[in-house]
Every structure is written in structure tokens, then in C-alpha cells.
Tab-separated table of C-alpha atoms in Angstrom:
chain	number	residue	atom	x	y	z
K	1	MET	CA	60.061	61.377	30.262
K	2	ASN	CA	61.635	60.469	33.623
K	3	GLU	CA	64.590	62.166	35.319
K	4	VAL	CA	67.214	59.897	33.748
K	5	GLN	CA	65.803	60.372	30.252
K	6	GLN	CA	65.663	64.154	30.736
K	7	GLN	CA	69.287	64.249	31.924
K	8	VAL	CA	70.511	62.097	29.040
K	9	ALA	CA	68.525	64.144	26.504
K	10	SER	CA	69.955	67.382	27.882
K	11	LEU	CA	73.535	66.089	27.829
K	12	TYR	CA	73.013	64.697	24.344
K	13	ARG	CA	72.012	68.127	23.031
K	14	GLU	CA	74.892	69.793	24.831
K	15	GLN	CA	77.709	67.295	24.342
K	16	PHE	CA	77.096	65.005	21.358
K	17	GLY	CA	78.876	67.081	18.736
K	18	LYS	CA	81.701	67.958	21.089
K	19	MET	CA	82.285	64.303	22.006
K	20	VAL	CA	82.436	63.371	18.321
K	21	ALA	CA	84.960	66.141	17.671
K	22	SER	CA	87.044	65.025	20.643
K	23	LEU	CA	87.238	61.467	19.337
K	24	LEU	CA	88.424	62.823	15.992
K	25	TYR	CA	90.989	64.883	17.879
K	26	SER	CA	92.132	61.876	19.906
K	27	SER	CA	93.210	59.522	17.125
K	28	SER	CA	93.706	59.419	13.362
K	29	ASN	CA	92.328	55.860	13.516
K	30	ILE	CA	88.848	57.228	14.240
K	31	ASP	CA	86.825	58.682	11.381
K	32	PRO	CA	83.643	60.785	11.774
K	33	GLU	CA	81.246	57.885	11.122
K	34	LEU	CA	82.942	55.668	13.700
K	35	ALA	CA	83.106	58.567	16.166
K	36	GLU	CA	79.363	59.197	15.886
K	37	ASP	CA	78.662	55.470	16.408
K	38	LEU	CA	80.847	55.395	19.537
K	39	VAL	CA	79.137	58.451	21.017
K	40	GLN	CA	75.687	57.027	20.250
K	41	ASP	CA	76.719	53.797	22.022
K	42	THR	CA	77.889	55.833	25.000
K	43	PHE	CA	74.544	57.580	25.417
K	44	SER	CA	72.691	54.270	25.009
K	45	ALA	CA	74.884	52.817	27.757
K	46	ALA	CA	74.133	55.838	29.955
K	47	LEU	CA	70.383	55.293	29.631
K	48	THR	CA	70.699	51.640	30.653
K	49	ASP	CA	73.228	52.136	33.458
K	50	TRP	CA	71.640	55.208	35.018
K	51	GLU	CA	68.184	53.629	35.026
K	52	GLN	CA	69.634	50.734	37.058
K	53	ASN	CA	72.230	52.483	39.217
K	54	GLY	CA	71.073	56.093	39.327
K	55	ILE	CA	72.569	59.237	37.791
K	56	PRO	CA	76.295	59.498	38.708
K	57	TYR	CA	77.674	62.398	40.746
K	58	ASN	CA	79.361	63.840	37.656
K	59	PRO	CA	77.332	62.591	34.648
K	60	LYS	CA	79.432	64.426	32.072
K	61	ALA	CA	82.656	62.907	33.410
K	62	TRP	CA	80.961	59.484	33.312
K	63	LEU	CA	80.124	59.975	29.634
K	64	TYR	CA	83.668	60.954	28.706
K	65	LYS	CA	85.233	58.087	30.616
K	66	VAL	CA	82.931	55.505	29.011
K	67	CYS	CA	83.367	57.060	25.569
K	68	LYS	CA	87.149	57.045	25.937
K	69	ASN	CA	87.127	53.377	26.941
K	70	LYS	CA	84.874	52.464	24.021
K	71	ALA	CA	87.255	54.253	21.646
K	72	ILE	CA	90.316	52.467	23.049
K	73	ASN	CA	88.611	49.058	22.952
K	74	ARG	CA	87.513	49.646	19.366
K	75	ILE	CA	91.046	50.580	18.305
K	76	LYS	CA	92.394	47.444	20.001
K	77	ARG	CA	90.056	45.006	18.313
K	78	ASP	CA	89.396	46.472	14.886
K	79	ALA	CA	91.869	44.833	12.536
K	80	ARG	CA	90.792	47.048	9.662
K	81	LEU	CA	92.316	50.127	11.247
K	82	GLU	CA	95.855	51.301	10.672
K	83	ALA	CA	98.391	48.813	12.024
K	84	LEU	CA	99.927	50.548	15.009
K	85	SER	CA	101.158	48.772	18.106
K	86	GLU	CA	98.526	48.513	20.827
K	87	LYS	CA	100.742	50.224	23.382
K	88	GLU	CA	101.402	53.239	21.161
K	89	THR	CA	97.772	53.610	20.109
K	90	VAL	CA	96.342	53.366	23.606
K	91	GLN	CA	98.946	55.755	24.970
K	92	GLU	CA	98.149	58.297	22.271
K	93	VAL	CA	94.418	58.153	22.902
K	94	GLU	CA	94.790	58.194	26.700
K	95	GLN	CA	96.997	61.265	26.489
K	96	ARG	CA	94.860	63.267	24.088
K	97	PHE	CA	91.279	62.350	24.981
K	98	SER	CA	90.107	64.165	28.110
K	99	GLU	CA	87.050	66.035	29.323
K	100	SER	CA	89.057	69.217	29.781
K	101	LEU	CA	89.468	69.318	26.020
K	102	LEU	CA	85.904	70.541	25.697
K	103	ASP	CA	85.859	72.989	28.561
K	104	ASP	CA	89.207	74.659	29.170
K	105	GLN	CA	90.482	73.795	25.689
K	106	GLN	CA	87.405	74.228	23.514
K	107	LEU	CA	89.227	76.968	21.668
K	108	LYS	CA	91.902	74.439	20.675
K	109	LEU	CA	89.203	72.218	19.273
K	110	LEU	CA	87.913	75.097	17.125
K	111	PHE	CA	91.365	75.568	15.646
K	112	ALA	CA	91.710	71.813	15.154
K	113	CYS	CA	88.595	71.705	12.981
K	114	ALA	CA	89.988	74.524	10.833
K	115	HIS	CA	92.290	72.010	9.125
K	116	PRO	CA	93.925	73.424	5.966
K	117	ASP	CA	93.321	70.202	3.988
K	118	LEU	CA	89.583	70.838	4.259
K	119	SER	CA	87.811	73.497	2.210
K	120	PRO	CA	86.737	76.658	4.098
K	121	LYS	CA	83.050	75.722	3.835
K	122	ILE	CA	83.689	72.214	5.179
K	123	GLN	CA	85.769	73.670	8.021
K	124	VAL	CA	82.838	75.858	9.036
K	125	VAL	CA	80.244	73.087	8.674
K	126	ILE	CA	82.104	70.452	10.720
K	127	THR	CA	82.875	72.982	13.438
K	128	LEU	CA	79.246	74.091	13.667
K	129	LYS	CA	78.163	70.448	13.815
K	130	TYR	CA	80.789	68.900	16.059
K	131	VAL	CA	81.927	71.798	18.246
K	132	ALA	CA	78.796	73.946	18.437
K	133	ASN	CA	76.506	70.900	18.173
K	134	LEU	CA	74.117	72.582	15.728
K	135	ARG	CA	71.588	70.428	13.918
K	136	VAL	CA	71.840	70.116	10.145
K	137	GLU	CA	68.717	72.289	9.803
K	138	ALA	CA	70.299	75.058	11.881
K	139	ILE	CA	73.547	74.894	9.899
K	140	ALA	CA	71.555	75.224	6.673
K	141	ASN	CA	69.813	78.321	8.066
K	142	VAL	CA	72.976	80.088	9.160
K	143	LEU	CA	74.843	79.383	5.936
K	144	GLY	CA	71.894	80.000	3.619
K	145	MET	CA	72.120	76.438	2.279
K	146	THR	CA	69.609	73.650	1.800
K	147	ILE	CA	69.478	70.776	4.301
K	148	ASP	CA	70.399	68.391	1.489
K	149	GLY	CA	73.392	70.576	0.624
K	150	VAL	CA	74.700	70.452	4.206
K	151	ASP	CA	74.155	66.675	4.373
K	152	LYS	CA	76.159	66.157	1.186
K	153	LEU	CA	78.927	68.415	2.474
K	154	LEU	CA	79.133	66.416	5.711
K	155	VAL	CA	79.314	63.141	3.785
K	156	ARG	CA	82.226	64.483	1.716
K	157	ALA	CA	83.945	65.781	4.845
K	158	ARG	CA	83.639	62.441	6.662
K	159	GLN	CA	84.945	60.579	3.620
K	160	LYS	CA	87.905	62.914	3.152
K	161	ILE	CA	88.884	62.722	6.825
K	162	LYS	CA	88.648	58.918	6.651
K	163	ASN	CA	90.382	58.356	3.309
K	164	GLU	CA	93.201	60.839	3.815
K	165	LYS	CA	93.531	60.168	7.539
K	166	ILE	CA	93.255	63.867	8.297
K	167	LEU	CA	93.983	64.163	11.978
K	168	LEU	CA	91.902	66.909	13.563
K	169	THR	CA	94.516	67.961	16.040
K	170	GLU	CA	95.687	71.150	17.669
K	171	PRO	CA	97.879	73.048	15.197
K	172	THR	CA	101.363	74.277	15.957
K	173	THR	CA	101.928	77.878	16.972
K	174	GLU	CA	103.007	78.701	13.413
K	175	GLU	CA	99.747	77.349	11.983
K	176	LEU	CA	97.388	79.146	14.350
K	177	ALA	CA	97.450	82.550	12.644
K	178	ALA	CA	96.477	81.045	9.291
K	179	ARG	CA	93.444	79.386	10.874
K	180	LEU	CA	92.268	82.451	12.788
K	181	PRO	CA	89.904	83.756	10.041
K	182	VAL	CA	87.973	80.459	10.028
K	183	VAL	CA	87.675	80.549	13.817
K	184	HIS	CA	86.377	84.131	13.599
K	185	LYS	CA	83.764	83.083	11.055
K	186	VAL	CA	82.570	80.144	13.152
K	187	ILE	CA	82.249	82.304	16.277
K	188	TYR	CA	80.337	84.906	14.254
K	189	LEU	CA	77.926	82.303	12.847
K	190	LEU	CA	77.530	80.690	16.256
K	191	PHE	CA	76.489	83.969	17.873
K	192	ASN	CA	74.167	84.880	15.009
K	193	GLU	CA	72.389	81.527	15.139
K	194	GLY	CA	71.778	81.928	18.862
K	195	TYR	CA	70.606	85.520	18.427
K	196	ARG	CA	68.253	84.649	15.577
K	197	ALA	CA	66.821	81.475	17.097
K	198	SER	CA	66.159	83.145	20.447
K	199	ALA	CA	63.265	84.804	18.624
K	200	GLY	CA	61.712	81.369	18.729
K	201	LYS	CA	62.118	81.117	22.498
K	202	ASP	CA	64.701	78.366	22.028
K	203	LEU	CA	66.687	78.510	25.265
K	204	MET	CA	69.300	76.060	24.048
K	205	ARG	CA	70.068	78.354	21.144
K	206	GLU	CA	70.243	81.394	23.434
K	207	GLU	CA	73.156	79.648	25.109
K	208	LEU	CA	75.013	79.740	21.788
K	209	CYS	CA	75.384	83.512	22.149
K	210	GLU	CA	76.925	83.074	25.577
K	211	GLU	CA	79.174	80.285	24.283
K	212	ALA	CA	80.395	82.472	21.419
K	213	LEU	CA	81.227	85.286	23.860
K	214	ILE	CA	83.050	82.888	26.206
K	215	ILE	CA	85.123	81.428	23.364
K	216	THR	CA	86.018	84.931	22.183
K	217	ARG	CA	87.055	85.946	25.708
K	218	GLN	CA	89.314	82.883	25.784
K	219	LEU	CA	90.737	83.912	22.435
K	220	MET	CA	91.263	87.460	23.700
K	221	GLY	CA	93.299	86.047	26.594
K	222	SER	CA	95.688	84.228	24.260
K	223	PRO	CA	98.565	85.652	22.184
K	224	LEU	CA	96.472	85.192	19.026
K	225	PRO	CA	93.917	88.030	18.826
K	226	ASN	CA	94.248	90.730	16.197
K	227	GLU	CA	92.191	93.783	15.236
K	228	GLU	CA	89.541	91.578	13.601
K	229	THR	CA	89.154	89.577	16.815
K	230	MET	CA	88.546	92.756	18.791
K	231	ALA	CA	86.081	94.098	16.210
K	232	LEU	CA	84.175	90.790	16.281
K	233	TYR	CA	84.046	90.900	20.081
K	234	ALA	CA	82.774	94.489	19.965
K	235	LEU	CA	80.046	93.510	17.493
K	236	MET	CA	78.808	90.685	19.714
K	237	LEU	CA	78.871	92.892	22.805
K	238	PHE	CA	76.740	95.554	21.080
K	239	ASN	CA	74.196	92.940	20.010
K	240	ALA	CA	74.197	91.245	23.410
K	241	ALA	CA	73.533	94.626	25.042
K	242	ARG	CA	70.146	94.813	23.272
K	243	PHE	CA	69.214	91.195	23.782
K	244	GLU	CA	66.530	91.473	26.473
K	245	ALA	CA	64.931	94.600	25.002
K	246	ARG	CA	64.014	92.734	21.812
K	247	PHE	CA	60.966	91.273	23.547
K	248	GLY	CA	57.947	92.909	25.146
K	249	LYS	CA	56.281	92.001	28.435
K	250	GLY	CA	54.261	89.285	26.707
K	251	GLY	CA	57.333	87.852	25.007
K	252	GLU	CA	56.449	89.425	21.651
K	253	LEU	CA	59.127	90.548	19.199
K	254	LEU	CA	59.812	94.289	19.167
K	255	ASP	CA	61.260	96.301	16.295
K	256	LEU	CA	64.269	98.488	16.991
K	257	GLU	CA	62.092	101.609	17.119
K	258	GLN	CA	59.773	99.977	19.669
K	259	GLN	CA	62.460	98.845	22.086
K	260	ASP	CA	62.878	100.446	25.494
K	261	ARG	CA	66.416	101.763	25.250
K	262	SER	CA	66.669	102.081	29.001
K	263	ARG	CA	66.782	98.262	29.041
K	264	TRP	CA	69.896	98.205	26.879
K	265	ASN	CA	72.953	97.141	28.867
K	266	GLN	CA	75.117	100.243	29.003
K	267	GLN	CA	78.088	98.382	30.479
K	268	LEU	CA	78.222	96.051	27.492
K	269	ILE	CA	77.853	99.008	25.119
K	270	ALA	CA	80.750	100.786	26.843
K	271	LEU	CA	82.873	97.618	26.702
K	272	GLY	CA	82.024	97.138	23.031
K	273	SER	CA	82.963	100.769	22.317
K	274	ASP	CA	86.297	100.246	24.060
K	275	TYR	CA	87.120	97.166	21.983
K	276	LEU	CA	86.015	98.870	18.775
K	277	THR	CA	88.459	101.687	19.536
K	278	LYS	CA	91.239	99.173	20.220
K	279	ALA	CA	90.420	97.446	16.923
K	280	GLU	CA	91.256	100.536	14.844
K	281	THR	CA	93.252	99.689	11.727
K	282	LYS	CA	93.691	100.904	8.163
K	283	ASN	CA	92.508	97.539	6.820
K	284	LEU	CA	88.892	97.413	7.948
K	285	SER	CA	87.272	93.971	8.007
K	286	THR	CA	83.587	93.094	7.722
K	287	TYR	CA	83.567	92.804	11.524
K	288	HIS	CA	84.791	96.404	11.848
K	289	LEU	CA	82.025	97.650	9.574
K	290	GLU	CA	79.266	95.624	11.232
K	291	ALA	CA	80.469	96.637	14.688
K	292	SER	CA	80.452	100.304	13.620
K	293	ILE	CA	76.845	99.955	12.408
K	294	ALA	CA	75.878	98.335	15.727
K	295	TYR	CA	77.719	101.119	17.580
K	296	PHE	CA	75.615	103.825	15.889
K	297	HIS	CA	72.411	101.967	16.732
K	298	CYS	CA	73.461	101.442	20.367
K	299	THR	CA	74.570	105.026	20.956
K	300	SER	CA	71.624	106.793	19.304
K	301	PRO	CA	69.366	108.322	22.002
K	302	THR	CA	66.228	107.553	19.988
K	303	PHE	CA	65.344	105.710	16.801
K	304	SER	CA	64.617	108.985	14.986
K	305	GLU	CA	68.115	110.248	15.859
K	306	THR	CA	69.844	107.240	14.252
K	307	PRO	CA	72.521	108.477	11.786
K	308	TRP	CA	71.103	106.578	8.799
K	309	ARG	CA	73.356	108.317	6.276
K	310	LYS	CA	76.459	106.977	8.050
K	311	ILE	CA	74.891	103.524	8.320
K	312	VAL	CA	74.053	103.504	4.599
K	313	THR	CA	77.697	104.327	3.825
K	314	LEU	CA	78.926	101.532	6.070
K	315	TYR	CA	76.582	98.990	4.479
K	316	ALA	CA	77.754	100.066	1.011
K	317	ARG	CA	81.375	99.435	2.050
K	318	LEU	CA	80.336	96.132	3.580
K	319	LEU	CA	78.743	95.026	0.315
K	320	ASP	CA	81.937	95.914	-1.552
K	321	LEU	CA	83.949	93.716	0.817
K	322	HIS	CA	81.485	90.873	1.113
K	323	PRO	CA	78.551	90.785	-1.322
K	324	ASN	CA	75.780	88.980	0.497
K	325	PRO	CA	71.956	88.978	0.143
K	326	PHE	CA	71.432	89.368	3.893
K	327	ILE	CA	73.685	92.433	3.990
K	328	GLU	CA	71.889	93.744	0.919
K	329	LEU	CA	68.567	93.402	2.739
K	330	ASN	CA	69.843	95.478	5.675
K	331	TYR	CA	71.351	97.993	3.255
K	332	ALA	CA	67.905	98.431	1.680
K	333	ILE	CA	66.312	98.974	5.099
K	334	ALA	CA	68.902	101.656	5.885
K	335	LEU	CA	68.232	103.302	2.510
K	336	PHE	CA	64.495	103.391	3.281
K	337	TYR	CA	64.964	105.122	6.638
K	338	ASN	CA	67.452	107.496	5.041
K	339	GLY	CA	64.715	108.584	2.630
K	340	ASP	CA	65.762	106.701	-0.507
K	341	THR	CA	62.599	104.608	-0.725
K	342	GLN	CA	62.753	103.949	-4.472
K	343	ASN	CA	66.148	102.237	-4.352
K	344	ALA	CA	65.192	100.461	-1.137
K	345	PHE	CA	62.145	98.791	-2.678
K	346	GLU	CA	64.000	98.011	-5.901
K	347	ILE	CA	66.690	96.115	-3.973
K	348	LEU	CA	64.186	94.287	-1.762
K	349	LEU	CA	62.012	93.193	-4.688
K	350	ASN	CA	65.078	91.953	-6.580
K	351	LEU	CA	66.103	89.895	-3.543
K	352	ARG	CA	63.080	87.681	-4.162
K	353	ARG	CA	65.204	86.065	-6.867
K	354	HIS	CA	67.364	84.642	-4.099
K	355	THR	CA	65.809	81.218	-3.411
K	356	PHE	CA	66.653	81.031	0.284
K	357	LEU	CA	65.558	84.580	1.077
K	358	ASN	CA	62.352	84.230	-0.936
K	359	ARG	CA	61.399	81.278	1.255
K	360	SER	CA	62.235	83.114	4.467
K	361	TYR	CA	60.007	85.106	6.760
K	362	LEU	CA	62.478	87.978	6.968
K	363	LEU	CA	62.366	89.370	3.435
K	364	HIS	CA	58.573	89.348	3.155
K	365	ALA	CA	58.075	90.756	6.653
K	366	THR	CA	60.476	93.580	5.787
K	367	LEU	CA	58.668	94.342	2.531
K	368	GLY	CA	55.304	94.231	4.301
K	369	LYS	CA	56.371	96.587	7.055
K	370	LEU	CA	58.081	99.092	4.745
K	371	TYR	CA	55.168	99.155	2.315
K	372	TYR	CA	52.883	99.814	5.310
K	373	LEU	CA	55.086	102.720	6.428
K	374	HIS	CA	55.131	103.937	2.818
K	375	GLY	CA	51.324	103.996	2.777
K	376	ASP	CA	50.732	101.118	0.344
K	377	LYS	CA	48.466	98.937	2.477
K	378	ALA	CA	47.520	96.514	-0.308
K	379	ARG	CA	51.108	95.496	-1.019
K	380	ALA	CA	51.888	95.524	2.687
K	381	LYS	CA	49.176	92.961	3.373
K	382	GLU	CA	50.278	90.844	0.404
K	383	PHE	CA	53.836	90.506	1.687
K	384	LEU	CA	52.866	90.118	5.345
K	385	CYS	CA	50.580	87.202	4.485
K	386	LYS	CA	53.486	85.614	2.613
K	387	ALA	CA	55.717	86.190	5.644
K	388	THR	CA	53.212	84.400	7.880
K	389	GLU	CA	53.450	81.316	5.645
K	390	ASN	CA	57.239	81.269	5.959
K	391	ALA	CA	57.560	82.097	9.689
K	392	GLN	CA	59.376	79.425	11.687
K	393	PHE	CA	58.546	80.645	15.173
K	394	GLU	CA	55.358	81.616	16.990
K	395	ARG	CA	56.906	84.954	17.985
K	396	GLU	CA	57.484	85.750	14.328
K	397	ARG	CA	53.887	84.902	13.423
K	398	LYS	CA	52.507	87.036	16.236
K	399	TYR	CA	54.711	89.939	15.165
K	400	ILE	CA	53.333	89.746	11.615
K	401	GLU	CA	49.746	89.364	12.809
K	402	LYS	CA	50.076	92.599	14.803
K	403	LEU	CA	51.284	94.398	11.700
K	404	ILE	CA	48.380	93.025	9.685
K	405	GLU	CA	45.962	94.233	12.365
K	406	LYS	CA	47.163	97.804	11.779
K	407	ILE	CA	46.269	97.708	8.083
């Protein structure tokens, strides 16, 4: 792969979804399928032009200019599109399509995708695809769906946007508050995907964590944030504080009890604590509860001094608010370390009924490790071998292999 191909490939990963979303934002005459075709054409043109004339001084600006022109030309010549005068259509697109939309105004694009005429799940999926530029496989992982399920959802979303001419545009001030919960959820999923996938040494996905924090900082600087926004920000700061310590010198995954706590970023922990205090409210959200759990982990001097009883209580409240198999898994882990091993194993074994979790590395690795700590080496090995089969990343496999070596 030569320099031009590397540059185009990098920009494609970074910008494709955002360019598609921007075209949708720019005109109601452009549907998702057409937008994706126009962006694909733009990158094909970049490969040809840059091979002949060299990479431009500002390659991203080049892409947006060419993409904008392709969109305007398509609107001019396509007689099948809505009959608007050429002058009005071109003026609208020229005014609303700009590179700054994706940088300084990315937050606006997030709110635009949270259109009330789309179902909450579709809102999340199209934002993860077009704004965060996640692959279908990654979206399926974060939402606990099948790849086929995400594909079908995207097809329905594209058709609805096309048939009903849903304009993905920036909402009015009055509409912003109603869309805030969807934006929170997307930011949360975006950060979690980056945090999880970094275990696979995927640098592009590590950047998702940073992007989620940047978007939240932008949100915090607007008139929109509420207590949930601050709790979400605190949660991400606590997790980001432990980011580097999750890996050993050889790049291997480390459990919480193995991590060098001196490597935890105390400034981020202090900032997270400050925002968690500011987020105090009588109506606690899931973000408040998760941030409180992360706070106790981050502020415990050692693993053995972790207040597991408090964490168990928080997870129980979290399950009442938002029943979820992933939360249930963490609740079981907390129960185990709090001494309630019988209930912990009962919950974990029942979670095998959940199709997605039963196919994941996480559930079986957890069962293997806890059975090992419980002294049942036979069952530990059984589940760890199953976890190896389901591991997606080399780091995960190496982590399991080290546990098997101890048995």
C-alpha cells in the first residue's frame, strides 16, 4: 500500500460515516443510500486524483469540497428528486454543507440524528454508523445484537428517511432537551466500544474514547447539560483514569486486582469526583449509579479494600432501573467478592441462556476465573477453554491462557 492509498484508507475510516451524515443533514433530497454512493465516489476520485497530482495540502478539505460538488450536481440533474428550483436547492446545500459541521459542530450532528420520527434504537444505530463511523460488526457488539439484525435495522432506517423525507437537521432550541437522552446513550456506547476494543490493540477504536470525551466537553460548554450529563462525564473520566493501567509491560490484559494503582491518573479521578458531586440529584440515573461504582473502585487504596457491599447495593439499584444481562454479570462478580458465592454462580450460570453472552468471551472467562478462585479447578478449566474459543482479540486469548496455566 503506497502513501496515497494509506492516506485515503485512513481518511475513509475516520470520515466516511461523518460525510454520509453531513449529506443527510445538507438536503432532504438526499437519502442514506444516495449519500453513501456519493461519498464512495468521492473517495474513488481521491485515489485517482491524488495518484496523479499528489496529496493536497488539506486532504480532508479536498474531500468535503468534492463531495459537496457531487451532491449539488446530483441534485441538479436527477429528475426523480423532489421538484425544487435549482437556485433554492443549491443555495440550501451550499449553506448547510460544510467541513466545520463535523468538527466544531459535531455535537449538532449528534442531535440531528436523534430525530423523533425515528425509533430510539434506529436513532442510536444511525448515529453510531454515520457519526461515530462504527462498522456494523462493532454496532452489533455494543448493542448486543446480531450483525443481521443491525443490517435490517439500517435498511429500515434508510427506507424511512427516504420515503418520509425525514430531514436530519439541527433541531430547534425547544427540541434539544427532548433529544438529550439519546445523545447521552450514544456517547456512552461510543466510549464503551472504544474502551472494550482497546483490549484488542485497536488504535482506531481507542480514539473513540477520546472522541466521546471531547463531545461531552462540548456538551458541557453548552446551555444543555443536566445532572445526567455530568454523571456520564464523571463515569467516563473514572474509566479513562485507569486506561493505561489495564495493560502490563508486555501489553497483556490485567485484572483490576493486578493493576498498578500508582499508574491511575489522579487528576482525572479528582475531576470525575468533582463532576459526580455536581451531578447530585434526587432522581438518580443509570449514569449516576455506574459513576458511583467507578468512584469506589478508583478511590479504594487496594483491591482488598474495595467496598463490595456498597457496590453490590448500587448494582442492585442499577438492575431495578435498567435490567440488562451485562449489568447482571457485573452484579454477580460483585456478589462473589462480597462473599455471596452461591448467588453469584447461580446468576452467572443462568446468563448462559442469553444467546449473545453465551457466545462471548466475557461470561465464560468470568466463570472460569471465579471457579478457579473458588477452588473448583475442573469447572474453571472447562469455562476457560470455552472462553478461548470465543475470544476476539489476541490479548484476551493470552489472558485466558495465563489463567489456564495456573490450574
